[in-house]
Amino acid sequence: MATGGHHADDAHHHRGGGRRSDAVGENYMRGLYGDDDYNASHYGQQQSAGTAVAKALASATAAFTLLVLSGLAVTGTVLALIVATPLLVIFSPVLVPAAITVALLTTGFVSSGGFGAAAVAVLAWMYRYLQTTTSSSDQQQHQHQLSGKAHDVKDWAQHRLEQARAH
């Protein structure tokens, strides 16, 4: 293949052509994230000692800054806990029932919404199910089957309630 063909292949590759694994392959990702070994071997360049020291200093500075911020966050949390503990003890007769009430209300509203959404889904399914029948005799048969299933579910629920009351 001529050099012109090689450049055409490279252009085709960079436009996203060729095999899919080449476009987002290991070498592409390593180059994207700046893997030094890949860059040095791919471009035929070597990293200078000054660049290595600058990268090490930048990394150490970033790590030290994050460590200091982490320590400040822990210190602030401990101080806030020290200040808030007496308030929590004083107001606990009010806060505990309030927390329980909020939890129960949240549970009630979430379950109500869930049951409402389930009811709407069941009604939509029933509507679609009954609309898909083509002839009126099939529709009557399906309505009878659905009515029978509803009675079966009702009987089962009543049986379970009787069992629960017996225990």
PDB file of C-alpha atoms in Angstrom:
ATOM      1  CA  MET A   1       0.000   0.000   0.000  1.00  0.00           C
ATOM      2  CA  ALA A   2       1.284   3.469  -0.776  1.00  0.00           C
ATOM      3  CA  THR A   3       1.797   6.242   1.771  1.00  0.00           C
ATOM      4  CA  GLY A   4      -1.258   8.016   0.470  1.00  0.00           C
ATOM      5  CA  GLY A   5      -3.318   4.931   1.299  1.00  0.00           C
ATOM      6  CA  HIS A   6      -1.874   4.907   4.818  1.00  0.00           C
ATOM      7  CA  HIS A   7      -2.960   8.499   5.369  1.00  0.00           C
ATOM      8  CA  ALA A   8      -6.398   7.678   3.973  1.00  0.00           C
ATOM      9  CA  ASP A   9      -6.643   4.775   6.447  1.00  0.00           C
ATOM     10  CA  ASP A  10      -5.677   7.102   9.307  1.00  0.00           C
ATOM     11  CA  ALA A  11      -8.266   9.677   8.248  1.00  0.00           C
ATOM     12  CA  HIS A  12     -10.870   6.923   7.929  1.00  0.00           C
ATOM     13  CA  HIS A  13      -9.926   5.667  11.409  1.00  0.00           C
ATOM     14  CA  HIS A  14     -10.119   9.132  13.007  1.00  0.00           C
ATOM     15  CA  ARG A  15     -13.531   9.825  11.460  1.00  0.00           C
ATOM     16  CA  GLY A  16     -14.852   6.765  13.302  1.00  0.00           C
ATOM     17  CA  GLY A  17     -14.601   4.272  10.479  1.00  0.00           C
ATOM     18  CA  GLY A  18     -12.962   0.911  10.618  1.00  0.00           C
ATOM     19  CA  ARG A  19     -13.526  -1.543  13.407  1.00  0.00           C
ATOM     20  CA  ARG A  20     -15.483  -0.271  16.410  1.00  0.00           C
ATOM     21  CA  SER A  21     -12.897  -1.566  18.871  1.00  0.00           C
ATOM     22  CA  ASP A  22     -10.218   0.585  17.220  1.00  0.00           C
ATOM     23  CA  ALA A  23     -12.222   3.800  17.636  1.00  0.00           C
ATOM     24  CA  VAL A  24     -12.647   3.467  21.394  1.00  0.00           C
ATOM     25  CA  GLY A  25     -10.031   0.842  22.082  1.00  0.00           C
ATOM     26  CA  GLU A  26      -7.450   0.535  24.798  1.00  0.00           C
ATOM     27  CA  ASN A  27      -4.854   2.698  23.040  1.00  0.00           C
ATOM     28  CA  TYR A  28      -7.380   5.450  22.410  1.00  0.00           C
ATOM     29  CA  MET A  29      -8.443   5.536  26.047  1.00  0.00           C
ATOM     30  CA  ARG A  30      -4.846   5.386  27.291  1.00  0.00           C
ATOM     31  CA  GLY A  31      -3.955   8.330  25.079  1.00  0.00           C
ATOM     32  CA  LEU A  32      -7.075  10.212  26.163  1.00  0.00           C
ATOM     33  CA  TYR A  33      -6.261   9.812  29.848  1.00  0.00           C
ATOM     34  CA  GLY A  34      -2.605  10.710  29.326  1.00  0.00           C
ATOM     35  CA  ASP A  35      -0.938   7.393  30.139  1.00  0.00           C
ATOM     36  CA  ASP A  36       2.758   8.352  30.005  1.00  0.00           C
ATOM     37  CA  ASP A  37       3.936   4.968  28.719  1.00  0.00           C
ATOM     38  CA  TYR A  38       1.509   5.083  25.822  1.00  0.00           C
ATOM     39  CA  ASN A  39       2.315   8.688  24.941  1.00  0.00           C
ATOM     40  CA  ALA A  40       6.082   8.129  25.069  1.00  0.00           C
ATOM     41  CA  SER A  41       5.964   4.984  22.937  1.00  0.00           C
ATOM     42  CA  HIS A  42       3.291   6.258  20.557  1.00  0.00           C
ATOM     43  CA  TYR A  43       4.858   9.630  19.833  1.00  0.00           C
ATOM     44  CA  GLY A  44       8.490   8.593  20.255  1.00  0.00           C
ATOM     45  CA  GLN A  45       9.043  11.169  22.998  1.00  0.00           C
ATOM     46  CA  GLN A  46      10.445  10.657  26.467  1.00  0.00           C
ATOM     47  CA  GLN A  47       9.406  12.510  29.570  1.00  0.00           C
ATOM     48  CA  SER A  48      12.050  14.882  30.933  1.00  0.00           C
ATOM     49  CA  ALA A  49      13.083  14.796  34.601  1.00  0.00           C
ATOM     50  CA  GLY A  50      11.706  18.313  35.111  1.00  0.00           C
ATOM     51  CA  THR A  51       8.295  17.276  33.816  1.00  0.00           C
ATOM     52  CA  ALA A  52       8.297  14.246  36.111  1.00  0.00           C
ATOM     53  CA  VAL A  53       9.179  16.398  39.139  1.00  0.00           C
ATOM     54  CA  ALA A  54       6.499  18.961  38.223  1.00  0.00           C
ATOM     55  CA  LYS A  55       3.868  16.205  37.938  1.00  0.00           C
ATOM     56  CA  ALA A  56       4.955  14.707  41.266  1.00  0.00           C
ATOM     57  CA  LEU A  57       4.789  18.114  43.005  1.00  0.00           C
ATOM     58  CA  ALA A  58       1.362  18.857  41.527  1.00  0.00           C
ATOM     59  CA  SER A  59       0.062  15.450  42.619  1.00  0.00           C
ATOM     60  CA  ALA A  60       1.516  15.852  46.139  1.00  0.00           C
ATOM     61  CA  THR A  61       0.011  19.346  46.447  1.00  0.00           C
ATOM     62  CA  ALA A  62      -3.423  18.134  45.349  1.00  0.00           C
ATOM     63  CA  ALA A  63      -3.255  15.145  47.717  1.00  0.00           C
ATOM     64  CA  PHE A  64      -2.160  17.329  50.662  1.00  0.00           C
ATOM     65  CA  THR A  65      -4.927  19.858  49.959  1.00  0.00           C
ATOM     66  CA  LEU A  66      -7.569  17.120  49.873  1.00  0.00           C
ATOM     67  CA  LEU A  67      -6.169  15.623  53.097  1.00  0.00           C
ATOM     68  CA  VAL A  68      -6.384  19.028  54.841  1.00  0.00           C
ATOM     69  CA  LEU A  69      -9.972  19.501  53.603  1.00  0.00           C
ATOM     70  CA  SER A  70     -10.861  16.030  54.872  1.00  0.00           C
ATOM     71  CA  GLY A  71      -9.415  16.859  58.298  1.00  0.00           C
ATOM     72  CA  LEU A  72     -11.341  20.133  58.426  1.00  0.00           C
ATOM     73  CA  ALA A  73     -14.577  18.345  57.558  1.00  0.00           C
ATOM     74  CA  VAL A  74     -14.061  15.764  60.334  1.00  0.00           C
ATOM     75  CA  THR A  75     -13.175  18.511  62.834  1.00  0.00           C
ATOM     76  CA  GLY A  76     -16.269  20.515  61.893  1.00  0.00           C
ATOM     77  CA  THR A  77     -18.465  17.426  62.213  1.00  0.00           C
ATOM     78  CA  VAL A  78     -17.115  16.621  65.689  1.00  0.00           C
ATOM     79  CA  LEU A  79     -17.561  20.240  66.848  1.00  0.00           C
ATOM     80  CA  ALA A  80     -21.134  20.319  65.511  1.00  0.00           C
ATOM     81  CA  LEU A  81     -21.888  17.064  67.323  1.00  0.00           C
ATOM     82  CA  ILE A  82     -20.451  18.466  70.581  1.00  0.00           C
ATOM     83  CA  VAL A  83     -22.623  21.575  70.293  1.00  0.00           C
ATOM     84  CA  ALA A  84     -25.761  19.706  69.169  1.00  0.00           C
ATOM     85  CA  THR A  85     -25.683  16.864  71.727  1.00  0.00           C
ATOM     86  CA  PRO A  86     -27.108  18.900  74.641  1.00  0.00           C
ATOM     87  CA  LEU A  87     -29.830  20.287  72.381  1.00  0.00           C
ATOM     88  CA  LEU A  88     -30.723  16.779  71.189  1.00  0.00           C
ATOM     89  CA  VAL A  89     -30.939  15.549  74.800  1.00  0.00           C
ATOM     90  CA  ILE A  90     -33.123  18.488  75.863  1.00  0.00           C
ATOM     91  CA  PHE A  91     -35.472  18.250  72.866  1.00  0.00           C
ATOM     92  CA  SER A  92     -35.516  14.449  72.496  1.00  0.00           C
ATOM     93  CA  PRO A  93     -39.010  14.113  74.076  1.00  0.00           C
ATOM     94  CA  VAL A  94     -40.262  16.232  71.164  1.00  0.00           C
ATOM     95  CA  LEU A  95     -37.883  15.135  68.394  1.00  0.00           C
ATOM     96  CA  VAL A  96     -38.364  11.362  68.718  1.00  0.00           C
ATOM     97  CA  PRO A  97     -42.177  11.448  68.369  1.00  0.00           C
ATOM     98  CA  ALA A  98     -41.829  14.029  65.598  1.00  0.00           C
ATOM     99  CA  ALA A  99     -39.388  11.790  63.713  1.00  0.00           C
ATOM    100  CA  ILE A 100     -41.700   8.787  64.131  1.00  0.00           C
ATOM    101  CA  THR A 101     -44.670  10.844  62.900  1.00  0.00           C
ATOM    102  CA  VAL A 102     -42.765  12.095  59.874  1.00  0.00           C
ATOM    103  CA  ALA A 103     -41.623   8.542  59.064  1.00  0.00           C
ATOM    104  CA  LEU A 104     -45.191   7.213  59.293  1.00  0.00           C
ATOM    105  CA  LEU A 105     -46.597  10.046  57.179  1.00  0.00           C
ATOM    106  CA  THR A 106     -43.898   9.557  54.549  1.00  0.00           C
ATOM    107  CA  THR A 107     -44.522   5.813  54.462  1.00  0.00           C
ATOM    108  CA  GLY A 108     -48.270   6.393  54.123  1.00  0.00           C
ATOM    109  CA  PHE A 109     -47.977   8.885  51.280  1.00  0.00           C
ATOM    110  CA  VAL A 110     -45.404   6.818  49.387  1.00  0.00           C
ATOM    111  CA  SER A 111     -47.421   3.602  49.718  1.00  0.00           C
ATOM    112  CA  SER A 112     -50.626   5.449  48.750  1.00  0.00           C
ATOM    113  CA  GLY A 113     -48.968   6.766  45.623  1.00  0.00           C
ATOM    114  CA  GLY A 114     -47.582   3.332  44.801  1.00  0.00           C
ATOM    115  CA  PHE A 115     -50.953   1.646  45.233  1.00  0.00           C
ATOM    116  CA  GLY A 116     -52.605   4.362  43.149  1.00  0.00           C
ATOM    117  CA  ALA A 117     -50.074   3.903  40.363  1.00  0.00           C
ATOM    118  CA  ALA A 118     -50.562   0.130  40.516  1.00  0.00           C
ATOM    119  CA  ALA A 119     -54.347   0.582  40.303  1.00  0.00           C
ATOM    120  CA  VAL A 120     -54.013   2.822  37.256  1.00  0.00           C
ATOM    121  CA  ALA A 121     -51.677   0.260  35.643  1.00  0.00           C
ATOM    122  CA  VAL A 122     -54.142  -2.563  36.303  1.00  0.00           C
ATOM    123  CA  LEU A 123     -57.048  -0.541  34.914  1.00  0.00           C
ATOM    124  CA  ALA A 124     -55.032   0.328  31.810  1.00  0.00           C
ATOM    125  CA  TRP A 125     -54.089  -3.327  31.343  1.00  0.00           C
ATOM    126  CA  MET A 126     -57.725  -4.402  31.736  1.00  0.00           C
ATOM    127  CA  TYR A 127     -58.852  -1.789  29.214  1.00  0.00           C
ATOM    128  CA  ARG A 128     -56.227  -2.888  26.676  1.00  0.00           C
ATOM    129  CA  TYR A 129     -56.986  -6.540  27.342  1.00  0.00           C
ATOM    130  CA  LEU A 130     -60.714  -6.091  26.777  1.00  0.00           C
ATOM    131  CA  GLN A 131     -60.175  -3.899  23.688  1.00  0.00           C
ATOM    132  CA  THR A 132     -57.959  -6.435  21.909  1.00  0.00           C
ATOM    133  CA  THR A 133     -60.754  -8.944  21.439  1.00  0.00           C
ATOM    134  CA  THR A 134     -62.269  -8.799  17.985  1.00  0.00           C
ATOM    135  CA  SER A 135     -65.714 -10.369  18.217  1.00  0.00           C
ATOM    136  CA  SER A 136     -68.398  -9.622  20.783  1.00  0.00           C
ATOM    137  CA  SER A 137     -68.639 -13.301  21.814  1.00  0.00           C
ATOM    138  CA  ASP A 138     -64.895 -13.359  22.524  1.00  0.00           C
ATOM    139  CA  GLN A 139     -65.267 -10.130  24.475  1.00  0.00           C
ATOM    140  CA  GLN A 140     -68.111 -11.562  26.543  1.00  0.00           C
ATOM    141  CA  GLN A 141     -66.094 -14.708  27.200  1.00  0.00           C
ATOM    142  CA  HIS A 142     -63.076 -12.660  28.312  1.00  0.00           C
ATOM    143  CA  GLN A 143     -65.269 -10.465  30.524  1.00  0.00           C
ATOM    144  CA  HIS A 144     -66.726 -13.607  32.113  1.00  0.00           C
ATOM    145  CA  GLN A 145     -63.208 -15.009  32.669  1.00  0.00           C
ATOM    146  CA  LEU A 146     -62.062 -11.718  34.157  1.00  0.00           C
ATOM    147  CA  SER A 147     -65.111 -11.593  36.412  1.00  0.00           C
ATOM    148  CA  GLY A 148     -64.379 -15.154  37.536  1.00  0.00           C
ATOM    149  CA  LYS A 149     -60.786 -14.258  38.310  1.00  0.00           C
ATOM    150  CA  ALA A 150     -61.946 -11.232  40.295  1.00  0.00           C
ATOM    151  CA  HIS A 151     -64.252 -13.453  42.365  1.00  0.00           C
ATOM    152  CA  ASP A 152     -61.404 -15.932  42.886  1.00  0.00           C
ATOM    153  CA  VAL A 153     -59.145 -13.157  44.157  1.00  0.00           C
ATOM    154  CA  LYS A 154     -61.924 -11.880  46.431  1.00  0.00           C
ATOM    155  CA  ASP A 155     -62.503 -15.369  47.865  1.00  0.00           C
ATOM    156  CA  TRP A 156     -58.784 -15.862  48.403  1.00  0.00           C
ATOM    157  CA  ALA A 157     -58.466 -12.511  50.195  1.00  0.00           C
ATOM    158  CA  GLN A 158     -61.443 -13.307  52.439  1.00  0.00           C
ATOM    159  CA  HIS A 159     -59.948 -16.711  53.257  1.00  0.00           C
ATOM    160  CA  ARG A 160     -56.609 -15.089  54.165  1.00  0.00           C
ATOM    161  CA  LEU A 161     -58.404 -12.539  56.380  1.00  0.00           C
ATOM    162  CA  GLU A 162     -60.265 -15.318  58.180  1.00  0.00           C
ATOM    163  CA  GLN A 163     -56.996 -17.157  58.709  1.00  0.00           C
ATOM    164  CA  ALA A 164     -55.341 -14.025  60.084  1.00  0.00           C
ATOM    165  CA  ARG A 165     -58.231 -13.380  62.472  1.00  0.00           C
ATOM    166  CA  ALA A 166     -58.113 -16.982  63.694  1.00  0.00           C
ATOM    167  CA  HIS A 167     -54.501 -16.630  64.757  1.00  0.00           C
TER     168      HIS A 167
END
